[in-house]
Coordinates of N, CA and C and ligand atoms in Angstrom, one line a residue:
M1 N 7.3 -27.1 -16.4 CA 7.0 -26.1 -15.3 C 7.6 -26.6 -14.0
T2 N 8.3 -25.8 -13.2 CA 8.8 -26.3 -12.0 C 7.7 -26.4 -10.9
A3 N 7.8 -27.3 -10.0 CA 6.8 -27.5 -9.0 C 6.6 -26.3 -8.2
R4 N 5.4 -26.0 -7.8 CA 5.2 -24.8 -7.0 C 5.4 -25.2 -5.5
T5 N 5.8 -24.3 -4.7 CA 6.1 -24.5 -3.3 C 4.7 -24.8 -2.6
K6 N 4.7 -25.8 -1.8 CA 3.4 -26.2 -1.1 C 3.4 -25.4 0.2
V7 N 2.4 -24.5 0.3 CA 2.2 -23.7 1.5 C 1.0 -24.2 2.3
A8 N 1.1 -24.3 3.6 CA 0.0 -24.5 4.5 C -0.3 -23.2 5.2
V9 N -1.6 -22.8 5.2 CA -2.0 -21.6 5.9 C -2.7 -22.0 7.2
L10 N -2.2 -21.5 8.3 CA -2.7 -21.8 9.6 C -3.6 -20.7 10.1
I11 N -4.8 -21.0 10.5 CA -5.8 -19.9 10.8 C -6.5 -20.3 12.2
S12 N -7.1 -19.3 12.8 CA -8.0 -19.6 13.9 C -9.4 -18.9 13.7
G13 N -9.5 -18.1 12.6 CA -10.8 -17.4 12.5 C -11.3 -17.3 11.1
R14 N -11.7 -16.1 10.7 CA -12.4 -15.9 9.4 C -11.5 -16.2 8.2
G15 N -10.2 -15.9 8.3 CA -9.3 -16.4 7.2 C -9.3 -15.5 6.0
S16 N -9.4 -14.1 6.2 CA -9.4 -13.3 5.0 C -8.0 -13.2 4.4
N17 N -7.0 -13.3 5.2 CA -5.6 -13.3 4.6 C -5.4 -14.7 3.9
M18 N -5.9 -15.7 4.5 CA -5.8 -17.0 3.8 C -6.4 -17.0 2.4
E19 N -7.6 -16.3 2.4 CA -8.3 -16.2 1.1 C -7.5 -15.4 0.1
A20 N -6.8 -14.4 0.6 CA -6.0 -13.6 -0.3 C -4.8 -14.4 -0.9
L21 N -4.3 -15.3 -0.1 CA -3.2 -16.2 -0.5 C -3.7 -17.2 -1.6
V22 N -4.9 -17.7 -1.3 CA -5.5 -18.7 -2.2 C -5.8 -18.0 -3.6
R23 N -6.3 -16.8 -3.5 CA -6.6 -16.0 -4.8 C -5.3 -15.7 -5.5
A24 N -4.2 -15.3 -4.8 CA -3.0 -15.0 -5.5 C -2.4 -16.3 -6.2
A25 N -2.6 -17.4 -5.6 CA -2.1 -18.7 -6.1 C -2.8 -19.1 -7.4
Y26 N -3.9 -18.5 -7.7 CA -4.6 -18.8 -9.0 C -3.8 -18.3 -10.2
A27 N -3.0 -17.3 -10.0 CA -2.2 -16.7 -11.1 C -1.2 -17.8 -11.6
A28 N -1.1 -17.9 -12.9 CA -0.2 -19.0 -13.5 C 1.2 -18.8 -13.0
D29 N 1.7 -17.6 -12.8 CA 3.1 -17.4 -12.5 C 3.3 -17.3 -11.0
C30 N 2.3 -17.7 -10.2 CA 2.5 -17.6 -8.7 C 3.4 -18.8 -8.3
P31 N 4.5 -18.6 -7.5 CA 5.4 -19.6 -7.2 C 5.0 -20.6 -6.1
F32 N 3.8 -20.3 -5.5 CA 3.3 -21.2 -4.4 C 1.9 -21.6 -4.7
E33 N 1.6 -22.7 -4.1 CA 0.2 -23.2 -4.0 C -0.2 -23.3 -2.6
V34 N -1.5 -23.1 -2.3 CA -2.0 -23.3 -0.9 C -2.5 -24.8 -0.9
S35 N -1.7 -25.7 -0.3 CA -2.1 -27.1 -0.4 C -2.9 -27.5 0.8
L36 N -2.9 -26.7 1.8 CA -3.6 -27.1 3.0 C -4.0 -25.8 3.8
V37 N -5.2 -25.8 4.4 CA -5.6 -24.8 5.4 C -5.9 -25.6 6.7
L38 N -5.2 -25.2 7.7 CA -5.3 -25.9 9.0 C -5.7 -24.9 10.1
A39 N -6.7 -25.4 10.9 CA -7.1 -24.5 12.0 C -7.0 -25.3 13.3
N40 N -6.8 -24.5 14.4 CA -6.7 -25.1 15.7 C -8.0 -25.2 16.4
R41 N -9.1 -24.7 15.8 CA -10.4 -24.8 16.4 C -11.5 -25.1 15.3
P42 N -12.5 -25.9 15.6 CA -13.4 -26.3 14.6 C -14.3 -25.2 14.1
D43 N -14.5 -24.1 14.9 CA -15.4 -23.0 14.5 C -14.7 -21.9 13.7
A44 N -13.4 -22.2 13.2 CA -12.7 -21.2 12.4 C -13.5 -21.1 11.1
G45 N -14.0 -19.9 10.8 CA -14.8 -19.7 9.6 C -14.1 -20.0 8.3
G46 N -12.8 -19.8 8.3 CA -12.0 -20.0 7.1 C -11.9 -21.4 6.6
L47 N -12.3 -22.3 7.5 CA -12.2 -23.8 7.1 C -13.2 -24.0 6.0
A48 N -14.4 -23.4 6.1 CA -15.5 -23.6 5.1 C -15.1 -22.9 3.8
T49 N -14.5 -21.7 4.0 CA -14.1 -21.0 2.8 C -13.1 -21.7 2.0
A50 N -12.1 -22.4 2.7 CA -11.1 -23.1 2.0 C -11.7 -24.3 1.3
A51 N -12.6 -25.0 2.0 CA -13.2 -26.2 1.4 C -13.9 -25.9 0.2
E52 N -14.7 -24.7 0.2 CA -15.4 -24.3 -1.0 C -14.5 -24.0 -2.1
A53 N -13.3 -23.6 -1.8 CA -12.3 -23.3 -2.9 C -11.6 -24.5 -3.3
G54 N -12.0 -25.7 -2.8 CA -11.4 -26.9 -3.2 C -10.0 -27.3 -2.6
I55 N -9.8 -26.6 -1.5 CA -8.5 -26.8 -0.8 C -8.8 -27.7 0.5
E56 N -7.8 -28.6 0.8 CA -8.0 -29.4 1.9 C -8.1 -28.5 3.2
A57 N -9.1 -28.7 4.0 CA -9.3 -27.9 5.2 C -9.4 -28.8 6.4
L58 N -8.4 -28.7 7.2 CA -8.2 -29.6 8.3 C -8.2 -28.9 9.6
C59 N -9.0 -29.5 10.6 CA -8.9 -29.0 11.9 C -8.1 -29.9 12.8
V60 N -7.1 -29.4 13.4 CA -6.4 -30.2 14.4 C -6.8 -29.5 15.7
D61 N -7.9 -29.9 16.3 CA -8.5 -29.2 17.4 C -7.5 -29.3 18.6
Q62 N -7.3 -28.1 19.2 CA -6.4 -28.0 20.4 C -7.0 -28.6 21.7
K63 N -8.4 -28.7 21.7 CA -9.1 -29.1 22.9 C -8.6 -30.4 23.5
P64 N -8.6 -31.5 22.7 CA -8.2 -32.8 23.4 C -6.8 -32.8 24.0
F65 N -6.0 -31.8 23.6 CA -4.6 -31.8 24.1 C -4.5 -31.0 25.4
G66 N -5.6 -30.3 25.8 CA -5.6 -29.5 27.0 C -4.5 -28.5 27.0
K67 N -3.7 -28.5 28.1 CA -2.6 -27.5 28.2 C -1.3 -27.9 27.5
D68 N -1.3 -29.1 26.9 CA -0.1 -29.6 26.3 C 0.0 -29.0 24.9
R69 N 0.5 -27.8 24.8 CA 0.6 -27.1 23.5 C 1.6 -27.9 22.6
E70 N 2.7 -28.4 23.2 CA 3.6 -29.1 22.3 C 3.0 -30.3 21.6
A71 N 2.2 -31.1 22.4 CA 1.6 -32.3 21.8 C 0.7 -31.9 20.7
H72 N 0.0 -30.8 20.9 CA -0.9 -30.3 19.8 C -0.1 -29.9 18.6
E73 N 1.1 -29.3 18.8 CA 1.9 -28.9 17.7 C 2.5 -30.1 17.0
R74 N 2.8 -31.1 17.8 CA 3.4 -32.4 17.2 C 2.4 -33.0 16.2
A75 N 1.1 -32.9 16.6 CA 0.0 -33.4 15.7 C -0.1 -32.6 14.4
I76 N 0.0 -31.2 14.6 CA 0.0 -30.3 13.5 C 1.2 -30.6 12.5
D77 N 2.4 -30.7 13.2 CA 3.6 -31.0 12.4 C 3.5 -32.3 11.6
A78 N 3.0 -33.3 12.2 CA 2.8 -34.6 11.5 C 1.9 -34.5 10.3
A79 N 0.8 -33.7 10.5 CA -0.2 -33.5 9.4 C 0.5 -32.8 8.2
L80 N 1.3 -31.8 8.6 CA 2.0 -31.0 7.5 C 3.0 -31.8 6.8
R81 N 3.8 -32.6 7.5 CA 4.8 -33.4 6.9 C 4.2 -34.5 6.0
A82 N 3.1 -35.1 6.5 CA 2.4 -36.2 5.7 C 2.0 -35.7 4.4
R83 N 1.7 -34.3 4.3 CA 1.2 -33.8 3.0 C 2.3 -33.1 2.2
G84 N 3.6 -33.2 2.7 CA 4.7 -32.6 1.9 C 4.7 -31.1 1.9
V85 N 4.1 -30.5 3.0 CA 4.1 -29.0 3.1 C 5.6 -28.5 3.2
Q86 N 5.9 -27.4 2.5 CA 7.2 -26.8 2.6 C 7.3 -25.5 3.3
V87 N 6.3 -24.8 3.4 CA 6.3 -23.5 4.0 C 5.0 -23.3 4.8
I88 N 5.0 -22.7 6.0 CA 3.8 -22.4 6.8 C 3.6 -20.9 6.7
A89 N 2.4 -20.5 6.4 CA 2.0 -19.1 6.5 C 1.0 -19.0 7.7
L90 N 1.3 -18.4 8.8 CA 0.4 -18.1 9.8 C -0.5 -16.9 9.4
A91 N -1.8 -17.1 9.5 CA -2.7 -16.0 9.1 C -3.8 -15.9 10.1
G92 N -3.6 -15.1 11.2 CA -4.6 -15.0 12.2 C -4.6 -16.3 13.0
Y93 N -3.5 -17.0 13.2 CA -3.4 -18.2 14.0 C -3.2 -17.7 15.4
M94 N -4.2 -17.8 16.3 CA -4.2 -17.1 17.6 C -3.8 -18.0 18.7
R95 N -2.6 -18.7 18.5 CA -2.1 -19.4 19.6 C -0.6 -19.2 19.7
I96 N -0.1 -19.0 20.8 CA 1.4 -18.8 20.9 C 2.1 -20.1 20.7
L97 N 3.1 -20.1 19.9 CA 3.8 -21.3 19.6 C 4.8 -21.7 20.6
T98 N 5.1 -23.0 20.7 CA 6.2 -23.5 21.6 C 7.4 -23.5 20.8
P99 N 8.6 -23.7 21.4 CA 9.8 -23.8 20.7 C 9.8 -25.0 19.7
F100 N 9.0 -26.0 20.0 CA 9.0 -27.2 19.1 C 8.6 -26.8 17.7
L101 N 7.5 -26.1 17.4 CA 7.1 -25.8 16.1 C 8.0 -24.7 15.5
V102 N 8.4 -23.8 16.3 CA 9.3 -22.7 15.8 C 10.6 -23.3 15.3
D103 N 11.2 -24.2 16.1 CA 12.5 -24.8 15.7 C 12.3 -25.7 14.5
A104 N 11.2 -26.5 14.5 CA 11.0 -27.5 13.4 C 10.8 -26.8 12.0
W105 N 10.3 -25.5 12.0 CA 10.0 -24.8 10.8 C 10.8 -23.5 10.7
Q106 N 11.9 -23.5 11.4 CA 12.7 -22.2 11.4 C 13.1 -21.9 9.9
G107 N 12.9 -20.6 9.6 CA 13.3 -20.1 8.2 C 12.2 -20.5 7.2
R108 N 11.2 -21.2 7.6 CA 10.1 -21.6 6.7 C 8.7 -21.3 7.2
M109 N 8.6 -20.5 8.2 CA 7.3 -20.1 8.8 C 7.2 -18.6 8.8
L110 N 6.2 -18.1 8.2 CA 5.9 -16.6 8.1 C 4.7 -16.3 8.9
N111 N 4.6 -15.0 9.3 CA 3.4 -14.5 10.0 C 3.1 -13.1 9.5
I112 N 1.8 -12.8 9.6 CA 1.4 -11.4 9.3 C 0.9 -10.8 10.5
H113 N 1.3 -9.6 10.8 CA 1.0 -8.9 12.0 C 0.4 -7.5 11.6
P114 N -0.7 -7.0 12.2 CA -1.3 -5.8 11.8 C -0.7 -4.5 12.5
S115 N 0.6 -4.4 12.5 CA 1.2 -3.2 12.9 C 2.6 -3.0 12.2
L116 N 3.2 -1.9 12.3 CA 4.5 -1.7 11.8 C 5.5 -2.1 12.8
L117 N 5.8 -3.4 12.9 CA 6.7 -3.9 13.9 C 8.1 -3.2 13.7
P118 N 8.8 -2.9 14.7 CA 8.7 -3.5 16.1 C 7.6 -2.7 16.9
K119 N 6.9 -1.8 16.3 CA 5.8 -1.1 17.1 C 4.7 -2.1 17.3
F120 N 4.1 -2.1 18.5 CA 2.8 -2.7 18.8 C 2.8 -4.2 18.5
P121 N 3.7 -5.0 19.0 CA 3.6 -6.5 19.0 C 2.4 -6.9 19.8
G122 N 1.9 -8.1 19.7 CA 0.8 -8.6 20.5 C -0.6 -8.2 20.0
L123 N -1.5 -8.1 20.9 CA -2.9 -7.8 20.6 C -3.3 -6.4 20.6
D124 N -4.5 -6.1 20.1 CA -5.1 -4.7 20.1 C -4.2 -3.7 19.5
T125 N -3.6 -4.0 18.4 CA -2.6 -3.1 17.8 C -3.2 -1.8 17.3
H126 N -4.4 -1.9 16.7 CA -5.0 -0.6 16.2 C -5.4 0.3 17.3
A127 N -6.0 -0.2 18.4 CA -6.4 0.6 19.5 C -5.2 1.3 20.1
R128 N -4.1 0.5 20.2 CA -2.9 1.1 20.8 C -2.2 2.1 19.9
A129 N -2.3 1.9 18.6 CA -1.7 2.9 17.6 C -2.5 4.2 17.7
L130 N -3.9 4.1 17.8 CA -4.7 5.3 17.9 C -4.4 6.0 19.2
A131 N -4.4 5.2 20.3 CA -4.2 5.8 21.6 C -2.8 6.5 21.7
A132 N -1.8 6.0 21.0 CA -0.5 6.6 21.0 C -0.4 7.8 20.1
G133 N -1.5 8.1 19.4 CA -1.4 9.3 18.5 C -0.5 9.2 17.3
E134 N -0.4 7.9 16.8 CA 0.5 7.7 15.7 C -0.1 8.4 14.4
A135 N 0.8 8.8 13.5 CA 0.4 9.4 12.2 C 0.1 8.3 11.2
E136 N 0.7 7.1 11.4 CA 0.5 6.1 10.4 C 0.5 4.7 11.1
A137 N -0.1 3.8 10.4 CA -0.2 2.4 10.9 C 0.2 1.5 9.7
G138 N 0.0 0.2 9.9 CA 0.3 -0.7 8.7 C 0.4 -2.1 9.2
C139 N 1.1 -2.9 8.4 CA 1.2 -4.3 8.7 C 2.6 -4.8 8.3
T140 N 3.0 -6.0 8.8 CA 4.3 -6.5 8.7 C 4.2 -8.0 8.4
V141 N 5.0 -8.5 7.4 CA 5.2 -9.9 7.3 C 6.6 -10.3 7.7
H142 N 6.7 -11.2 8.6 CA 8.0 -11.6 9.2 C 8.2 -13.0 9.4
L143 N 9.4 -13.4 9.4 CA 9.7 -14.8 9.8 C 9.4 -15.1 11.2
V144 N 9.0 -16.3 11.6 CA 8.6 -16.6 12.9 C 9.9 -17.1 13.7
T145 N 10.1 -16.4 14.8 CA 11.2 -16.9 15.7 C 10.6 -17.0 17.1
A146 N 11.4 -17.4 18.1 CA 10.9 -17.7 19.4 C 10.1 -16.5 20.0
G147 N 10.5 -15.3 19.9 CA 9.8 -14.2 20.5 C 8.6 -13.8 19.7
V148 N 7.5 -13.5 20.4 CA 6.2 -13.2 19.7 C 6.4 -12.0 18.9
D149 N 6.1 -12.0 17.6 CA 6.1 -10.9 16.6 C 7.5 -10.3 16.6
E150 N 8.5 -11.1 16.7 CA 9.9 -10.5 16.8 C 10.8 -10.9 15.6
G151 N 10.4 -11.8 14.8 CA 11.4 -12.3 13.7 C 11.7 -11.3 12.7
P152 N 12.7 -11.6 11.8 CA 13.2 -10.7 10.8 C 12.0 -10.3 9.9
V153 N 12.0 -9.0 9.6 CA 10.9 -8.5 8.8 C 11.2 -8.7 7.3
L154 N 10.2 -9.3 6.6 CA 10.3 -9.5 5.1 C 9.6 -8.5 4.3
G155 N 8.6 -7.8 4.9 CA 7.9 -6.8 4.1 C 7.0 -6.0 5.0
Q156 N 6.8 -4.7 4.7 CA 5.8 -3.9 5.4 C 5.0 -3.0 4.4
A157 N 3.8 -2.7 4.9 CA 3.0 -1.7 4.1 C 2.4 -0.7 5.1
R158 N 2.4 0.5 4.6 CA 2.0 1.6 5.5 C 0.7 2.2 5.1
V159 N -0.1 2.7 6.0 CA -1.3 3.5 5.7 C -1.4 4.7 6.6
P160 N -2.0 5.8 6.2 CA -2.1 6.9 7.1 C -3.2 6.6 8.2
I161 N -3.0 7.3 9.3 CA -4.2 7.3 10.3 C -4.8 8.7 10.1
L162 N -6.2 8.6 9.8 CA -6.9 9.8 9.4 C -7.7 10.4 10.6
P163 N -8.0 11.7 10.5 CA -8.8 12.3 11.6 C -10.1 11.5 11.7
G164 N -10.5 11.2 12.9 CA -11.8 10.5 13.1 C -11.8 9.0 13.0
D165 N -10.6 8.5 12.7 CA -10.5 7.0 12.6 C -10.8 6.4 13.9
D166 N -11.6 5.3 13.9 CA -11.7 4.4 15.0 C -11.0 3.1 14.7
E167 N -11.1 2.2 15.7 CA -10.4 0.9 15.5 C -10.9 0.2 14.2
H168 N -12.2 0.3 14.0 CA -12.8 -0.5 12.8 C -12.3 0.1 11.5
A169 N -12.4 1.4 11.4 CA -12.0 2.1 10.2 C -10.5 1.8 9.9
L170 N -9.7 1.9 10.9 CA -8.3 1.7 10.7 C -8.0 0.2 10.4
S171 N -8.6 -0.7 11.1 CA -8.4 -2.1 10.8 C -8.7 -2.5 9.4
Q172 N -9.8 -1.9 8.9 CA -10.2 -2.2 7.5 C -9.1 -1.7 6.5
R173 N -8.7 -0.5 6.8 CA -7.6 0.1 5.9 C -6.4 -0.7 5.9
V174 N -6.0 -1.2 7.1 CA -4.8 -2.0 7.2 C -5.0 -3.4 6.6
L175 N -6.2 -3.9 6.8 CA -6.5 -5.3 6.3 C -6.3 -5.4 4.7
E176 N -6.8 -4.3 4.0 CA -6.6 -4.3 2.6 C -5.2 -4.4 2.2
Q177 N -4.3 -3.8 2.9 CA -2.9 -3.8 2.7 C -2.3 -5.2 3.1
E178 N -2.9 -5.8 4.2 CA -2.4 -7.1 4.6 C -2.6 -8.1 3.4
H179 N -3.7 -8.1 2.8 CA -4.0 -9.0 1.7 C -3.0 -8.9 0.6
R180 N -2.7 -7.7 0.2 CA -1.8 -7.4 -0.9 C -0.4 -7.8 -0.4
L181 N 0.0 -7.3 0.7 CA 1.4 -7.5 1.2 C 1.7 -9.0 1.4
Y182 N 0.8 -9.7 2.0 CA 1.1 -11.1 2.3 C 1.4 -11.9 1.1
A183 N 0.5 -11.8 0.1 CA 0.6 -12.5 -1.2 C 1.9 -12.2 -1.8
A184 N 2.3 -10.9 -1.9 CA 3.5 -10.5 -2.6 C 4.7 -10.9 -1.9
T185 N 4.7 -10.8 -0.6 CA 5.9 -11.1 0.2 C 6.1 -12.6 0.3
L186 N 5.0 -13.4 0.4 CA 5.2 -14.9 0.3 C 5.8 -15.3 -1.0
A187 N 5.3 -14.7 -2.1 CA 5.8 -15.1 -3.4 C 7.3 -14.8 -3.5
D188 N 7.7 -13.6 -3.1 CA 9.1 -13.2 -3.1 C 9.9 -14.2 -2.2
F189 N 9.4 -14.5 -1.1 CA 10.1 -15.4 -0.2 C 10.3 -16.8 -0.8
V190 N 9.3 -17.4 -1.3 CA 9.4 -18.8 -1.8 C 10.4 -18.8 -3.0
R191 N 10.5 -17.7 -3.7 CA 11.4 -17.6 -4.8 C 12.9 -17.7 -4.3
T192 N 13.1 -17.4 -3.1 CA 14.5 -17.4 -2.5 C 14.8 -18.8 -2.0
L193 N 13.9 -19.7 -1.9 CA 14.1 -21.0 -1.4 C 14.8 -21.9 -2.5
D194 N 15.5 -22.9 -2.0 CA 16.1 -23.9 -3.0 C 15.0 -24.6 -3.8
Ligands
GRF1 C1 -5.2 -10.1 10.7 O1 -5.3 -8.7 11.0 C2 -3.8 -10.6 10.9 O2 -2.8 -9.6 10.6 C3 -3.8 -10.9 12.4 O3 -5.0 -11.5 12.6 C4 -6.0 -11.0 11.7 C5 -6.5 -12.2 11.0 O4 -7.6 -11.8 10.1 N1 -2.6 -11.7 12.7 P1 -8.0 -12.9 9.0 O5 -8.4 -14.2 9.7 O6 -6.9 -13.2 8.0 O7 -9.2 -12.3 8.3

C-alpha cells in the first residue's frame, strides 16, 4: 500500500470540518491521513475532539508571540516539518496569514470558506448573503494564496436559500455541505500530488 499523504488540520474553534476530515480518513481507500491537529489558541474545542480520536493535538499559542504573526507562523511551520506534514488544511483557522506561511506552503495549503467565492470573502458570509437577497449560498474549498479567500477554487457546493431562513438555519445547511465537500476535495487534491 502506498503511504497516505500526511495532512495537518489547523483550527481555532470547534473543529467540525476537522472532524469530517478525520472521519473520511477512516476509509481504507482514503488517500490522506490526519496526522496532526494544530490550534493557535488553547481553548479551541477541536483540540479535545482530536485527542479523543487518537490524533496528536497541538496548540501553538499565538499569545506569547504578541503582534509578531510571522514568528508565530515560524513556530507552526517548524512543528509541521518536524512531523513530516505534507499538506495543510485550514478549517476555521481564524488568523490572517503572513506571506511567510503562504509562501512556505504554496500549492499545499487548502482552506474552506462558507460562501460561493468570489462572492462574500471574509466574515459574516451568511448574514451578507441573506441581506443581499441571494437565491443560493454554499461553500468553497480553495488553495491559499496571499489574498484572503482569493486562491484558485478546487471545489464548490451549493445550497438553496429558503424563505424564512436566518443565519443559523443557513449556516447549518451550508455546514453539512462543507463537511462533505472538504473531505472529497482534499482527497481529489492529494491524488494529484507527486
Ligand atoms: C466553517 O464554516 C468554515 O467554513 C469557516 O469557519 C467555520 C469553522 O467551523 N472557515 P468548524 O470549526 O469547522 O466547525
